[in-house]
Amino acid sequence: ATIKPVKSNYKIASDSLFAPFEFQNSAKKYVGIDVDLLNAIAKNQKFNVTMDFVGFQTAVDQTQAGHADGMIAGMSITDERKKVFDFSNPYFTANATIAVKSSTKDIKSYKDLKGKTVGVKNGTASQAYIEKNKDKYGYKVKVFDAADTMYESLNTGSINAFMDDEPVVKYAILQGKKFATPLKSVKIGEYGFAVKKGTNPELIAMFNAGLAKLKANGQYDSIVEKYMGDKE
Ligand code: GLN
């Protein structure tokens, strides 16, 4: 049986830059795994979506305030977030990792971050991890609103390292960023589509039903491969 949408259009918030999950292509059009996945699921389940690429913390705030019906932003399913969000079934698995400039030679363990400055993006699971372990390792934390300024700050040396999701850092390196990931990555949870707790239950149900269909018919794999594969 198909699930019926309640709204004629669902407003979905997303990050402003989290490649390869959401980013602007050379034509300034937003593309990426989250974008294609949500659109394919909406098509499969016959509901309408409009995506707004407002940035991670803003997406969280808009969803919590009811200004967005849901969010997809490479968002990790964590116990903290489960208190205020309902999540779909997981659609991707990713750890978080420390990135340094590839020329950096003196950061080989978390202890080597002592006295250094570590960047994180506001509201992320990486921020939670980095803030929690700040005193243990004795580094300073610098919080950014978006990835572009954080990555640029590593290039210019105003931060010594940053923590971000592993596939995102790996993708940046593949795209030519001179970064390295010398430390062990940390588990932060699998990615899920989210709504404000107790709202839009049909949206979660449709996402799950569509995701299962896309996994079964190979569409899920082709979307991931399109952005992650070794293609030109
Ligand atoms: N997966 C991370 C989190 O949920 C980062 C998401 C993001 O930066 N878009 O916090």
PDB file of C-alpha atoms and ligand atoms in Angstrom:
ATOM      1  CA  ALA A   1       0.000   0.000   0.000  1.00  0.00           C
ATOM      2  CA  THR A   2       1.277   3.474  -0.802  1.00  0.00           C
ATOM      3  CA  ILE A   3       1.489   6.176   1.855  1.00  0.00           C
ATOM      4  CA  LYS A   4      -0.331   9.399   1.004  1.00  0.00           C
ATOM      5  CA  PRO A   5       1.317  12.796   1.381  1.00  0.00           C
ATOM      6  CA  VAL A   6      -0.552  15.195   3.674  1.00  0.00           C
ATOM      7  CA  LYS A   7       0.971  18.368   2.209  1.00  0.00           C
ATOM      8  CA  SER A   8       1.019  19.329  -1.471  1.00  0.00           C
ATOM      9  CA  ASN A   9       4.668  20.321  -1.064  1.00  0.00           C
ATOM     10  CA  TYR A  10       7.228  19.558   1.628  1.00  0.00           C
ATOM     11  CA  LYS A  11       9.863  22.173   2.441  1.00  0.00           C
ATOM     12  CA  ILE A  12      13.164  20.450   3.184  1.00  0.00           C
ATOM     13  CA  ALA A  13      16.178  22.234   4.676  1.00  0.00           C
ATOM     14  CA  SER A  14      19.757  21.234   3.907  1.00  0.00           C
ATOM     15  CA  ASP A  15      23.366  22.261   4.375  1.00  0.00           C
ATOM     16  CA  SER A  16      24.882  24.977   2.167  1.00  0.00           C
ATOM     17  CA  LEU A  17      28.046  23.041   1.375  1.00  0.00           C
ATOM     18  CA  PHE A  18      28.667  19.396   2.243  1.00  0.00           C
ATOM     19  CA  ALA A  19      30.108  17.849  -0.902  1.00  0.00           C
ATOM     20  CA  PRO A  20      29.400  15.275  -2.266  1.00  0.00           C
ATOM     21  CA  PHE A  21      26.053  15.278  -0.395  1.00  0.00           C
ATOM     22  CA  GLU A  22      25.006  18.832  -1.289  1.00  0.00           C
ATOM     23  CA  PHE A  23      27.003  21.432  -3.192  1.00  0.00           C
ATOM     24  CA  GLN A  24      26.675  23.812  -6.133  1.00  0.00           C
ATOM     25  CA  ASN A  25      27.957  22.566  -9.476  1.00  0.00           C
ATOM     26  CA  SER A  26      29.705  24.795 -12.006  1.00  0.00           C
ATOM     27  CA  ALA A  27      26.291  26.036 -13.172  1.00  0.00           C
ATOM     28  CA  LYS A  28      25.516  27.059  -9.527  1.00  0.00           C
ATOM     29  CA  LYS A  29      22.836  24.392  -9.333  1.00  0.00           C
ATOM     30  CA  TYR A  30      22.636  22.368  -6.122  1.00  0.00           C
ATOM     31  CA  VAL A  31      23.441  18.710  -6.694  1.00  0.00           C
ATOM     32  CA  GLY A  32      24.727  15.796  -4.616  1.00  0.00           C
ATOM     33  CA  ILE A  33      23.782  12.488  -3.039  1.00  0.00           C
ATOM     34  CA  ASP A  34      21.202  13.995  -0.631  1.00  0.00           C
ATOM     35  CA  VAL A  35      19.637  16.063  -3.424  1.00  0.00           C
ATOM     36  CA  ASP A  36      19.346  13.208  -5.923  1.00  0.00           C
ATOM     37  CA  LEU A  37      18.279  10.723  -3.262  1.00  0.00           C
ATOM     38  CA  LEU A  38      15.476  12.895  -1.898  1.00  0.00           C
ATOM     39  CA  ASN A  39      14.251  13.788  -5.385  1.00  0.00           C
ATOM     40  CA  ALA A  40      14.267  10.149  -6.477  1.00  0.00           C
ATOM     41  CA  ILE A  41      12.412   9.103  -3.321  1.00  0.00           C
ATOM     42  CA  ALA A  42       9.835  11.889  -3.802  1.00  0.00           C
ATOM     43  CA  LYS A  43       9.308  10.782  -7.384  1.00  0.00           C
ATOM     44  CA  ASN A  44       9.033   7.137  -6.384  1.00  0.00           C
ATOM     45  CA  GLN A  45       6.556   7.875  -3.563  1.00  0.00           C
ATOM     46  CA  LYS A  46       4.697  10.617  -5.460  1.00  0.00           C
ATOM     47  CA  PHE A  47       5.170  13.596  -3.168  1.00  0.00           C
ATOM     48  CA  ASN A  48       6.626  17.063  -3.852  1.00  0.00           C
ATOM     49  CA  VAL A  49       9.654  18.656  -2.223  1.00  0.00           C
ATOM     50  CA  THR A  50      11.394  22.016  -2.339  1.00  0.00           C
ATOM     51  CA  MET A  51      14.912  22.107  -0.940  1.00  0.00           C
ATOM     52  CA  ASP A  52      16.522  25.112   0.767  1.00  0.00           C
ATOM     53  CA  PHE A  53      20.286  25.023   1.253  1.00  0.00           C
ATOM     54  CA  VAL A  54      20.512  27.157   4.356  1.00  0.00           C
ATOM     55  CA  GLY A  55      23.485  25.642   6.227  1.00  0.00           C
ATOM     56  CA  PHE A  56      23.595  22.853   8.810  1.00  0.00           C
ATOM     57  CA  GLN A  57      22.717  24.675  12.048  1.00  0.00           C
ATOM     58  CA  THR A  58      20.088  26.800  10.297  1.00  0.00           C
ATOM     59  CA  ALA A  59      18.520  23.621   8.863  1.00  0.00           C
ATOM     60  CA  VAL A  60      18.357  22.190  12.403  1.00  0.00           C
ATOM     61  CA  ASP A  61      16.784  25.417  13.712  1.00  0.00           C
ATOM     62  CA  GLN A  62      14.257  25.700  10.868  1.00  0.00           C
ATOM     63  CA  THR A  63      13.174  22.077  11.294  1.00  0.00           C
ATOM     64  CA  GLN A  64      12.834  22.473  15.054  1.00  0.00           C
ATOM     65  CA  ALA A  65      10.841  25.702  14.592  1.00  0.00           C
ATOM     66  CA  GLY A  66       8.526  24.069  12.053  1.00  0.00           C
ATOM     67  CA  HIS A  67       9.684  26.432   9.295  1.00  0.00           C
ATOM     68  CA  ALA A  68      10.927  23.405   7.388  1.00  0.00           C
ATOM     69  CA  ASP A  69       9.037  20.098   7.239  1.00  0.00           C
ATOM     70  CA  GLY A  70      12.224  18.082   7.424  1.00  0.00           C
ATOM     71  CA  MET A  71      15.934  18.082   6.724  1.00  0.00           C
ATOM     72  CA  ILE A  72      18.476  16.055   4.811  1.00  0.00           C
ATOM     73  CA  ALA A  73      22.063  17.189   5.302  1.00  0.00           C
ATOM     74  CA  GLY A  74      24.329  14.212   5.852  1.00  0.00           C
ATOM     75  CA  MET A  75      22.891  14.350   9.353  1.00  0.00           C
ATOM     76  CA  SER A  76      24.144  11.739  11.779  1.00  0.00           C
ATOM     77  CA  ILE A  77      21.566   9.881  13.841  1.00  0.00           C
ATOM     78  CA  THR A  78      22.679  10.506  17.425  1.00  0.00           C
ATOM     79  CA  ASP A  79      20.990   9.806  20.788  1.00  0.00           C
ATOM     80  CA  GLU A  80      21.033  13.547  21.591  1.00  0.00           C
ATOM     81  CA  ARG A  81      19.199  14.386  18.380  1.00  0.00           C
ATOM     82  CA  LYS A  82      16.706  11.537  18.799  1.00  0.00           C
ATOM     83  CA  LYS A  83      15.296  13.521  21.742  1.00  0.00           C
ATOM     84  CA  VAL A  84      14.060  16.254  19.375  1.00  0.00           C
ATOM     85  CA  PHE A  85      14.003  14.618  15.911  1.00  0.00           C
ATOM     86  CA  ASP A  86      12.425  11.534  14.369  1.00  0.00           C
ATOM     87  CA  PHE A  87      14.782   9.911  11.890  1.00  0.00           C
ATOM     88  CA  SER A  88      14.289   7.776   8.821  1.00  0.00           C
ATOM     89  CA  ASN A  89      16.093   4.491   8.435  1.00  0.00           C
ATOM     90  CA  PRO A  90      19.824   5.134   7.916  1.00  0.00           C
ATOM     91  CA  TYR A  91      20.863   5.789   4.307  1.00  0.00           C
ATOM     92  CA  PHE A  92      24.648   6.173   4.653  1.00  0.00           C
ATOM     93  CA  THR A  93      27.422   5.342   7.126  1.00  0.00           C
ATOM     94  CA  ALA A  94      30.183   7.829   7.877  1.00  0.00           C
ATOM     95  CA  ASN A  95      32.745   8.463  10.603  1.00  0.00           C
ATOM     96  CA  ALA A  96      34.251  11.850  11.389  1.00  0.00           C
ATOM     97  CA  THR A  97      37.954  12.493  10.938  1.00  0.00           C
ATOM     98  CA  ILE A  98      40.646  15.073  11.628  1.00  0.00           C
ATOM     99  CA  ALA A  99      42.043  16.837   8.571  1.00  0.00           C
ATOM    100  CA  VAL A 100      45.376  18.663   8.521  1.00  0.00           C
ATOM    101  CA  LYS A 101      47.377  20.224   5.705  1.00  0.00           C
ATOM    102  CA  SER A 102      49.238  17.492   3.840  1.00  0.00           C
ATOM    103  CA  SER A 103      52.503  19.307   4.687  1.00  0.00           C
ATOM    104  CA  THR A 104      51.820  18.929   8.444  1.00  0.00           C
ATOM    105  CA  LYS A 105      54.177  16.408   9.990  1.00  0.00           C
ATOM    106  CA  ASP A 106      53.748  16.915  13.762  1.00  0.00           C
ATOM    107  CA  ILE A 107      50.169  15.664  14.211  1.00  0.00           C
ATOM    108  CA  LYS A 108      50.226  11.872  14.500  1.00  0.00           C
ATOM    109  CA  SER A 109      47.867  11.341  17.450  1.00  0.00           C
ATOM    110  CA  TYR A 110      45.124  13.267  19.224  1.00  0.00           C
ATOM    111  CA  LYS A 111      47.698  14.203  21.904  1.00  0.00           C
ATOM    112  CA  ASP A 112      49.645  16.122  19.256  1.00  0.00           C
ATOM    113  CA  LEU A 113      46.722  18.548  19.012  1.00  0.00           C
ATOM    114  CA  LYS A 114      47.822  20.081  22.352  1.00  0.00           C
ATOM    115  CA  GLY A 115      48.038  23.866  21.997  1.00  0.00           C
ATOM    116  CA  LYS A 116      46.717  23.717  18.422  1.00  0.00           C
ATOM    117  CA  THR A 117      43.469  25.167  17.080  1.00  0.00           C
ATOM    118  CA  VAL A 118      40.878  22.748  15.715  1.00  0.00           C
ATOM    119  CA  GLY A 119      38.022  23.942  13.493  1.00  0.00           C
ATOM    120  CA  VAL A 120      34.518  22.497  13.480  1.00  0.00           C
ATOM    121  CA  LYS A 121      31.248  23.382  11.800  1.00  0.00           C
ATOM    122  CA  ASN A 122      28.514  24.759  14.037  1.00  0.00           C
ATOM    123  CA  GLY A 123      25.957  22.224  15.246  1.00  0.00           C
ATOM    124  CA  THR A 124      27.693  19.150  13.891  1.00  0.00           C
ATOM    125  CA  ALA A 125      28.523  15.843  15.533  1.00  0.00           C
ATOM    126  CA  SER A 126      32.187  16.772  14.993  1.00  0.00           C
ATOM    127  CA  GLN A 127      31.668  19.899  17.069  1.00  0.00           C
ATOM    128  CA  ALA A 128      30.139  17.844  19.886  1.00  0.00           C
ATOM    129  CA  TYR A 129      33.094  15.416  19.812  1.00  0.00           C
ATOM    130  CA  ILE A 130      35.739  18.141  19.627  1.00  0.00           C
ATOM    131  CA  GLU A 131      34.192  20.242  22.435  1.00  0.00           C
ATOM    132  CA  LYS A 132      33.826  17.142  24.641  1.00  0.00           C
ATOM    133  CA  ASN A 133      37.508  16.206  24.306  1.00  0.00           C
ATOM    134  CA  LYS A 134      38.906  19.731  24.435  1.00  0.00           C
ATOM    135  CA  ASP A 135      40.299  19.570  27.988  1.00  0.00           C
ATOM    136  CA  LYS A 136      41.547  16.024  27.584  1.00  0.00           C
ATOM    137  CA  TYR A 137      43.790  16.964  24.641  1.00  0.00           C
ATOM    138  CA  GLY A 138      44.329  20.673  25.367  1.00  0.00           C
ATOM    139  CA  TYR A 139      43.498  22.216  22.003  1.00  0.00           C
ATOM    140  CA  LYS A 140      41.509  25.365  21.205  1.00  0.00           C
ATOM    141  CA  VAL A 141      38.291  25.187  19.212  1.00  0.00           C
ATOM    142  CA  LYS A 142      37.211  27.500  16.415  1.00  0.00           C
ATOM    143  CA  VAL A 143      33.595  27.228  15.229  1.00  0.00           C
ATOM    144  CA  PHE A 144      32.610  27.963  11.617  1.00  0.00           C
ATOM    145  CA  ASP A 145      29.190  28.402  10.016  1.00  0.00           C
ATOM    146  CA  ALA A 146      30.157  26.750   6.740  1.00  0.00           C
ATOM    147  CA  ALA A 147      32.773  24.411   5.289  1.00  0.00           C
ATOM    148  CA  ASP A 148      34.285  26.821   2.752  1.00  0.00           C
ATOM    149  CA  THR A 149      35.606  29.241   5.389  1.00  0.00           C
ATOM    150  CA  MET A 150      36.784  26.363   7.591  1.00  0.00           C
ATOM    151  CA  TYR A 151      38.706  24.727   4.727  1.00  0.00           C
ATOM    152  CA  GLU A 152      40.171  28.095   3.729  1.00  0.00           C
ATOM    153  CA  SER A 153      41.308  28.708   7.319  1.00  0.00           C
ATOM    154  CA  LEU A 154      43.256  25.450   7.250  1.00  0.00           C
ATOM    155  CA  ASN A 155      44.897  26.512   3.989  1.00  0.00           C
ATOM    156  CA  THR A 156      45.927  29.885   5.403  1.00  0.00           C
ATOM    157  CA  GLY A 157      47.043  28.371   8.715  1.00  0.00           C
ATOM    158  CA  SER A 158      44.640  30.202  11.047  1.00  0.00           C
ATOM    159  CA  ILE A 159      43.610  26.733  12.259  1.00  0.00           C
ATOM    160  CA  ASN A 160      45.907  23.677  12.471  1.00  0.00           C
ATOM    161  CA  ALA A 161      43.264  21.037  11.870  1.00  0.00           C
ATOM    162  CA  PHE A 162      39.518  20.569  11.530  1.00  0.00           C
ATOM    163  CA  MET A 163      37.130  17.715  12.113  1.00  0.00           C
ATOM    164  CA  ASP A 164      34.540  16.840   9.485  1.00  0.00           C
ATOM    165  CA  ASP A 165      32.865  13.729   8.112  1.00  0.00           C
ATOM    166  CA  GLU A 166      35.301  11.315   6.490  1.00  0.00           C
ATOM    167  CA  PRO A 167      33.602  10.974   3.054  1.00  0.00           C
ATOM    168  CA  VAL A 168      33.463  14.772   2.810  1.00  0.00           C
ATOM    169  CA  VAL A 169      37.165  15.195   3.618  1.00  0.00           C
ATOM    170  CA  LYS A 170      38.083  12.325   1.282  1.00  0.00           C
ATOM    171  CA  TYR A 171      36.029  13.957  -1.471  1.00  0.00           C
ATOM    172  CA  ALA A 172      37.752  17.314  -0.893  1.00  0.00           C
ATOM    173  CA  ILE A 173      41.147  15.597  -1.211  1.00  0.00           C
ATOM    174  CA  LEU A 174      39.975  13.876  -4.406  1.00  0.00           C
ATOM    175  CA  GLN A 175      38.987  17.311  -5.722  1.00  0.00           C
ATOM    176  CA  GLY A 176      42.537  18.542  -5.168  1.00  0.00           C
ATOM    177  CA  LYS A 177      42.596  19.914  -1.619  1.00  0.00           C
ATOM    178  CA  LYS A 178      46.058  19.371  -0.091  1.00  0.00           C
ATOM    179  CA  PHE A 179      44.742  17.789   3.116  1.00  0.00           C
ATOM    180  CA  ALA A 180      45.678  14.598   4.968  1.00  0.00           C
ATOM    181  CA  THR A 181      43.823  12.482   7.551  1.00  0.00           C
ATOM    182  CA  PRO A 182      46.558  11.193   9.891  1.00  0.00           C
ATOM    183  CA  LEU A 183      44.345  10.233  12.885  1.00  0.00           C
ATOM    184  CA  LYS A 184      41.885   7.444  13.582  1.00  0.00           C
ATOM    185  CA  SER A 185      38.334   8.411  12.618  1.00  0.00           C
ATOM    186  CA  VAL A 186      35.542   8.425  15.207  1.00  0.00           C
ATOM    187  CA  LYS A 187      32.055   6.918  15.029  1.00  0.00           C
ATOM    188  CA  ILE A 188      29.336   9.588  14.957  1.00  0.00           C
ATOM    189  CA  GLY A 189      26.332   7.612  13.702  1.00  0.00           C
ATOM    190  CA  GLU A 190      24.697   6.844  10.368  1.00  0.00           C
ATOM    191  CA  TYR A 191      22.994   9.494   8.220  1.00  0.00           C
ATOM    192  CA  GLY A 192      19.240   9.868   8.387  1.00  0.00           C
ATOM    193  CA  PHE A 193      16.490  12.070   7.024  1.00  0.00           C
ATOM    194  CA  ALA A 194      14.881  13.949   9.934  1.00  0.00           C
ATOM    195  CA  VAL A 195      11.661  15.681  10.951  1.00  0.00           C
ATOM    196  CA  LYS A 196      10.828  17.485  14.169  1.00  0.00           C
ATOM    197  CA  LYS A 197       9.878  14.835  16.724  1.00  0.00           C
ATOM    198  CA  GLY A 198       6.208  13.938  16.476  1.00  0.00           C
ATOM    199  CA  THR A 199       5.590  15.793  13.194  1.00  0.00           C
ATOM    200  CA  ASN A 200       5.136  14.710   9.543  1.00  0.00           C
ATOM    201  CA  PRO A 201       5.128  10.946  10.272  1.00  0.00           C
ATOM    202  CA  GLU A 202       3.993  10.228   6.695  1.00  0.00           C
ATOM    203  CA  LEU A 203       7.127  11.948   5.409  1.00  0.00           C
ATOM    204  CA  ILE A 204       9.364   9.543   7.340  1.00  0.00           C
ATOM    205  CA  ALA A 205       7.241   6.605   6.191  1.00  0.00           C
ATOM    206  CA  MET A 206       7.443   7.703   2.541  1.00  0.00           C
ATOM    207  CA  PHE A 207      11.204   8.297   2.821  1.00  0.00           C
ATOM    208  CA  ASN A 208      11.704   4.799   4.239  1.00  0.00           C
ATOM    209  CA  ALA A 209       9.466   3.180   1.629  1.00  0.00           C
ATOM    210  CA  GLY A 210      11.197   5.062  -1.198  1.00  0.00           C
ATOM    211  CA  LEU A 211      14.672   4.320   0.148  1.00  0.00           C
ATOM    212  CA  ALA A 212      13.865   0.590   0.253  1.00  0.00           C
ATOM    213  CA  LYS A 213      12.636   0.745  -3.356  1.00  0.00           C
ATOM    214  CA  LEU A 214      15.734   2.628  -4.548  1.00  0.00           C
ATOM    215  CA  LYS A 215      17.992   0.150  -2.789  1.00  0.00           C
ATOM    216  CA  ALA A 216      16.180  -2.765  -4.379  1.00  0.00           C
ATOM    217  CA  ASN A 217      16.135  -1.346  -7.932  1.00  0.00           C
ATOM    218  CA  GLY A 218      19.767  -0.172  -8.012  1.00  0.00           C
ATOM    219  CA  GLN A 219      18.961   3.564  -8.122  1.00  0.00           C
ATOM    220  CA  TYR A 220      20.502   4.118  -4.682  1.00  0.00           C
ATOM    221  CA  ASP A 221      23.799   2.600  -5.830  1.00  0.00           C
ATOM    222  CA  SER A 222      23.898   4.604  -9.029  1.00  0.00           C
ATOM    223  CA  ILE A 223      23.316   7.876  -7.160  1.00  0.00           C
ATOM    224  CA  VAL A 224      26.143   7.138  -4.707  1.00  0.00           C
ATOM    225  CA  GLU A 225      28.444   5.996  -7.518  1.00  0.00           C
ATOM    226  CA  LYS A 226      27.662   9.077  -9.571  1.00  0.00           C
ATOM    227  CA  TYR A 227      29.197  11.271  -6.863  1.00  0.00           C
ATOM    228  CA  MET A 228      31.714   8.929  -5.221  1.00  0.00           C
ATOM    229  CA  GLY A 229      32.766   6.637  -8.037  1.00  0.00           C
ATOM    230  CA  ASP A 230      36.037   6.816  -9.881  1.00  0.00           C
ATOM    231  CA  LYS A 231      34.412   8.505 -12.801  1.00  0.00           C
ATOM    232  CA  GLU A 232      35.695  11.459 -14.809  1.00  0.00           C
TER     233      GLU A 232
HETATM  234  N1  GLN B   1      27.261  14.209   9.929  1.00  0.00           N
HETATM  235  C1  GLN B   1      27.550  15.415  10.650  1.00  0.00           C
HETATM  236  C2  GLN B   1      26.458  15.753  11.622  1.00  0.00           C
HETATM  237  O1  GLN B   1      25.402  15.251  11.537  1.00  0.00           O
HETATM  238  C3  GLN B   1      27.849  16.596   9.744  1.00  0.00           C
HETATM  239  C4  GLN B   1      26.691  17.033   8.904  1.00  0.00           C
HETATM  240  C5  GLN B   1      26.983  18.277   8.097  1.00  0.00           C
HETATM  241  O2  GLN B   1      27.977  18.969   8.330  1.00  0.00           O
HETATM  242  N2  GLN B   1      26.154  18.565   7.136  1.00  0.00           N
HETATM  243  O3  GLN B   1      26.641  16.540  12.499  1.00  0.00           O
END
